[in-house]
Coordinates of C-alpha atoms in Angstrom, one line a residue:
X1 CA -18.8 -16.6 25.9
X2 CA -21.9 -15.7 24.1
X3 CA -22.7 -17.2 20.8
X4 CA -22.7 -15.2 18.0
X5 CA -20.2 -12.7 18.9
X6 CA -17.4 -10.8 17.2
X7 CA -15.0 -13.5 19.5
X8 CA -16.9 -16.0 18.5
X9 CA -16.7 -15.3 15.1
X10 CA -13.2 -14.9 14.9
X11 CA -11.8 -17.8 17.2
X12 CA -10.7 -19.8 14.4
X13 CA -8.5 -17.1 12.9
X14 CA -4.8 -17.8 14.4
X15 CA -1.4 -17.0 13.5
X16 CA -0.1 -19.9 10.7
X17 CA 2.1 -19.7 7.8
X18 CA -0.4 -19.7 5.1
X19 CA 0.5 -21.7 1.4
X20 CA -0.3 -18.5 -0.7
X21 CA -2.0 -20.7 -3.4
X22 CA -4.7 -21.3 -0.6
X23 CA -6.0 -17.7 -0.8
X24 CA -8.7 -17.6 -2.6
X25 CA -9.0 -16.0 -6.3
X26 CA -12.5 -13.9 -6.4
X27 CA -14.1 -13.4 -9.8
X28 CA -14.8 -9.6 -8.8
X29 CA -16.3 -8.7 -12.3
X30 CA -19.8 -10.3 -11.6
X31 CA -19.8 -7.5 -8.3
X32 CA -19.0 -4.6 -11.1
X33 CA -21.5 -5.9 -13.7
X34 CA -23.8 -8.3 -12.1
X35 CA -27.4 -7.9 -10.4
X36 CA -28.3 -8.1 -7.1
X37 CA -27.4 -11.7 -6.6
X38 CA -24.5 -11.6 -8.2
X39 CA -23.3 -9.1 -6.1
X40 CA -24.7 -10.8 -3.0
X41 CA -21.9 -14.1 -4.2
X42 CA -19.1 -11.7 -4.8
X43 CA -19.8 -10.3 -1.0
X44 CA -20.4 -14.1 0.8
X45 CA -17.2 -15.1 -1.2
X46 CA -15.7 -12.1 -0.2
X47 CA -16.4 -12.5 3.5
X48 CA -16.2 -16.0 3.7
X49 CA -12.2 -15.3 2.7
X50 CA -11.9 -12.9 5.4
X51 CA -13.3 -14.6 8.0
X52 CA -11.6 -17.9 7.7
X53 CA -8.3 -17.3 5.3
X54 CA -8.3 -13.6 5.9
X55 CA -6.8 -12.7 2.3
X56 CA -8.2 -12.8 -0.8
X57 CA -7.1 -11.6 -4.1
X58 CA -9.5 -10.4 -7.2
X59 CA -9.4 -10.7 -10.4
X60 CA -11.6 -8.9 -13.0
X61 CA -11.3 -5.4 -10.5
X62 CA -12.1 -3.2 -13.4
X63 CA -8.9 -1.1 -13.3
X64 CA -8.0 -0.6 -17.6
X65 CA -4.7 -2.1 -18.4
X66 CA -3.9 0.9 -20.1
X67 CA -4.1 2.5 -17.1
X68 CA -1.8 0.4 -15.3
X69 CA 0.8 0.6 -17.9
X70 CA 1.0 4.4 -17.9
X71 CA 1.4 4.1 -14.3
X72 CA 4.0 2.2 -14.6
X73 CA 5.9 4.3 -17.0
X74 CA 5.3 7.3 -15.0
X75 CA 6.5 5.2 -12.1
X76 CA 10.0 4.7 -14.4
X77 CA 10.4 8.4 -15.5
X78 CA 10.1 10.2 -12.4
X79 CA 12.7 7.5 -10.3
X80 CA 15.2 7.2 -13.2
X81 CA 15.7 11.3 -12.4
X82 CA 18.6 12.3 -10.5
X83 CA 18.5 12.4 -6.4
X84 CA 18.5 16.2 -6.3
X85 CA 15.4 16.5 -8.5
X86 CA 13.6 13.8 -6.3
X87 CA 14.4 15.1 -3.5
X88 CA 12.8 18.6 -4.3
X89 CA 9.7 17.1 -3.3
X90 CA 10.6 14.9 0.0
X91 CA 8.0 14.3 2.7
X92 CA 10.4 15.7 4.9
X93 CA 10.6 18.8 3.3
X94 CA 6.7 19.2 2.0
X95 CA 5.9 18.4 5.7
X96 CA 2.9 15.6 5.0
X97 CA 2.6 12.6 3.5
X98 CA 2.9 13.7 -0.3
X99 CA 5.7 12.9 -2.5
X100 CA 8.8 11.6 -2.6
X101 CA 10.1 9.2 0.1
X102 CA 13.7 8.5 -0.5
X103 CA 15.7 4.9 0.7
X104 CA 15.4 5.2 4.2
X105 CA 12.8 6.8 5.0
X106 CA 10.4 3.8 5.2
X107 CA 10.4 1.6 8.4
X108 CA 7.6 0.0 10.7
X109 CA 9.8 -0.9 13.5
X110 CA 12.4 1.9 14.7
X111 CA 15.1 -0.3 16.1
X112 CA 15.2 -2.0 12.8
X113 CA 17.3 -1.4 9.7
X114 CA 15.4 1.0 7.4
X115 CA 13.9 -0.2 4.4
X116 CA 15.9 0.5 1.4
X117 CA 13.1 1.5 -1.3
X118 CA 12.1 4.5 -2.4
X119 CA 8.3 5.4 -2.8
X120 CA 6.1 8.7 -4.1
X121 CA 2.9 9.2 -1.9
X122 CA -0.2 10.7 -3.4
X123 CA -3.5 10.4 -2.1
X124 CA -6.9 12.1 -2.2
X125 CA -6.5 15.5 -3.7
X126 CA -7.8 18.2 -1.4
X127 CA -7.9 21.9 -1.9
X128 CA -5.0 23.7 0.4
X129 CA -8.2 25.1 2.6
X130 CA -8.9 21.6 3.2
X131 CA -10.5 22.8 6.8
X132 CA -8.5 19.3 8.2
X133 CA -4.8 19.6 6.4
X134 CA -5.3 23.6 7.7
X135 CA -5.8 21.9 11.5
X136 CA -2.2 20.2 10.6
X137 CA -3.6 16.8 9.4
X138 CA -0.6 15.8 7.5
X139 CA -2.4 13.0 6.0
X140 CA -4.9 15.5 4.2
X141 CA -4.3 17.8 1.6
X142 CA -2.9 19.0 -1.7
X143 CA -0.8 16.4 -3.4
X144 CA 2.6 16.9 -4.5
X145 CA 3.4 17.0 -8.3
X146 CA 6.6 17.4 -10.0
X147 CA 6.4 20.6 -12.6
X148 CA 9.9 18.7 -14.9
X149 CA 7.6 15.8 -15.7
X150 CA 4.5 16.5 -17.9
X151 CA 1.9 14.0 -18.1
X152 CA 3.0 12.5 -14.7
X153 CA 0.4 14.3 -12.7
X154 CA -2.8 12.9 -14.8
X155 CA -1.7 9.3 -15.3
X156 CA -0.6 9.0 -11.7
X157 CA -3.6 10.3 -10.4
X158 CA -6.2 8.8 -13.0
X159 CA -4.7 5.4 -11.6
X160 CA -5.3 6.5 -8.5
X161 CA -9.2 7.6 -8.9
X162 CA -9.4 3.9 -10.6
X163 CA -8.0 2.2 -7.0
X164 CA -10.4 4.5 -5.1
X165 CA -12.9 3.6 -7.1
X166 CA -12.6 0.0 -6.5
X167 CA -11.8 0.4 -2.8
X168 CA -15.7 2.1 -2.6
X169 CA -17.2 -0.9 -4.5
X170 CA -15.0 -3.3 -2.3
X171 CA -16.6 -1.7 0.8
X172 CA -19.9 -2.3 -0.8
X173 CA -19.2 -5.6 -1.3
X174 CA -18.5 -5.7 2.9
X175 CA -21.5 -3.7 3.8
X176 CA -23.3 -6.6 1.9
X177 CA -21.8 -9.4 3.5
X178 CA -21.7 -7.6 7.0
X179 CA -25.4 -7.0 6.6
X180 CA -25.0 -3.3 6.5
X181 CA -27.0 -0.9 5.0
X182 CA -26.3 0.4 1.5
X183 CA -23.9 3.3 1.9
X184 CA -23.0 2.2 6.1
X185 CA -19.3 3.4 5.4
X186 CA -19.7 6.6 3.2
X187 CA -19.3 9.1 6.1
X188 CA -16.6 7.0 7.4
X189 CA -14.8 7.0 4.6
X190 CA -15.2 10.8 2.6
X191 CA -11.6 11.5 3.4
X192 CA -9.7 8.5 2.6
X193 CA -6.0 8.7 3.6
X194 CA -5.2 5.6 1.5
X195 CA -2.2 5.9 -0.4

């Protein structure tokens, strides 16, 4: 094998149980605030975790409490409503992967049991002449929203814009540590399908 390879790189990387206080803890407010070098830490400390733990959490990402608590009760209003009001906007029904998800409908493995929880997808908002969602990309598109529930739609997606938001500095933080050019995974990333 050649040295200096993707393999090679990666040959110490095997299936363990990991102790979940081993993961490291990254500072990532230094990457938000910080110059040059301090950004160029955040990113070795960042890649050093994936290459050898493969995991890492953050602390410091940026995202306002506030925020995080009016997801939350958002989160509590909209599954405390009754089943038929949920289910008005089911994936099933909106045909892509917007909405509601009721118990059930969540499972990796299709001989298993389903999973029992229920979920609400929202993702990038896209106009409904999105030219991809209108090629039947069901993971593009408008969003979902309920109309009985006012405020839902702006908190939810306000936390959502913050998560994006620290997903593009996160990739950043790779293109540094990958020894990428500023702005490598822009294009590859434009339409993010994260949820």
């Amino acid at each position: 094998m050649t040295t200096g390879t993707a393999l090679d790189r990666t040959e110490t990387i095997d299936a363990r149980t990991l102790d979940i206080s081993t993961i490291p803890v990254i500072d990532f407010a230094p990457f938000r605030n910080g110059s040059g070098e301090a950004q160029r830490q955040v990113a070795q400390a960042i890649g050093d975790a994936c290459r050898h733990t493969g995991f890492f959490y953050i602390i410091n990402h940026g995202i306002p409490e506030t925020g995080i608590d009016s997801l939350i009760h958002q989160t509590l209003r909209f599954f405390h409503q009754p089943l038929e009001e949920k289910l008005r906007l089911d994936i099933d029904h909106v045909q892509r992967h917007r909405g509601y998800v009721p118990q059930g409908a969540l499972y990796a493995d299709v001989n298993a049991q389903p999973d029992v929880q229920e979920g609400y997808e929202v993702s990038l908002e896209l106009p409904s002449d999105d030219p991809d969602y209108l090629a039947g990309n069901i993971m593009l598109g408008p969003n979902v929203w309920p109309d009985n529930l006012p405020g839902f739609q702006t908190a939810v997606y306000a936390y959502y814009e913050s998560v994006l938001g620290l997903a593009r500095m996160l990739l950043r933080a790779f293109e540094i540590t990958l020894g990428l050019e500023e702005g490598w995974f822009d294009d590859k990333t434009d339409k993010p399908m994260g949820q």
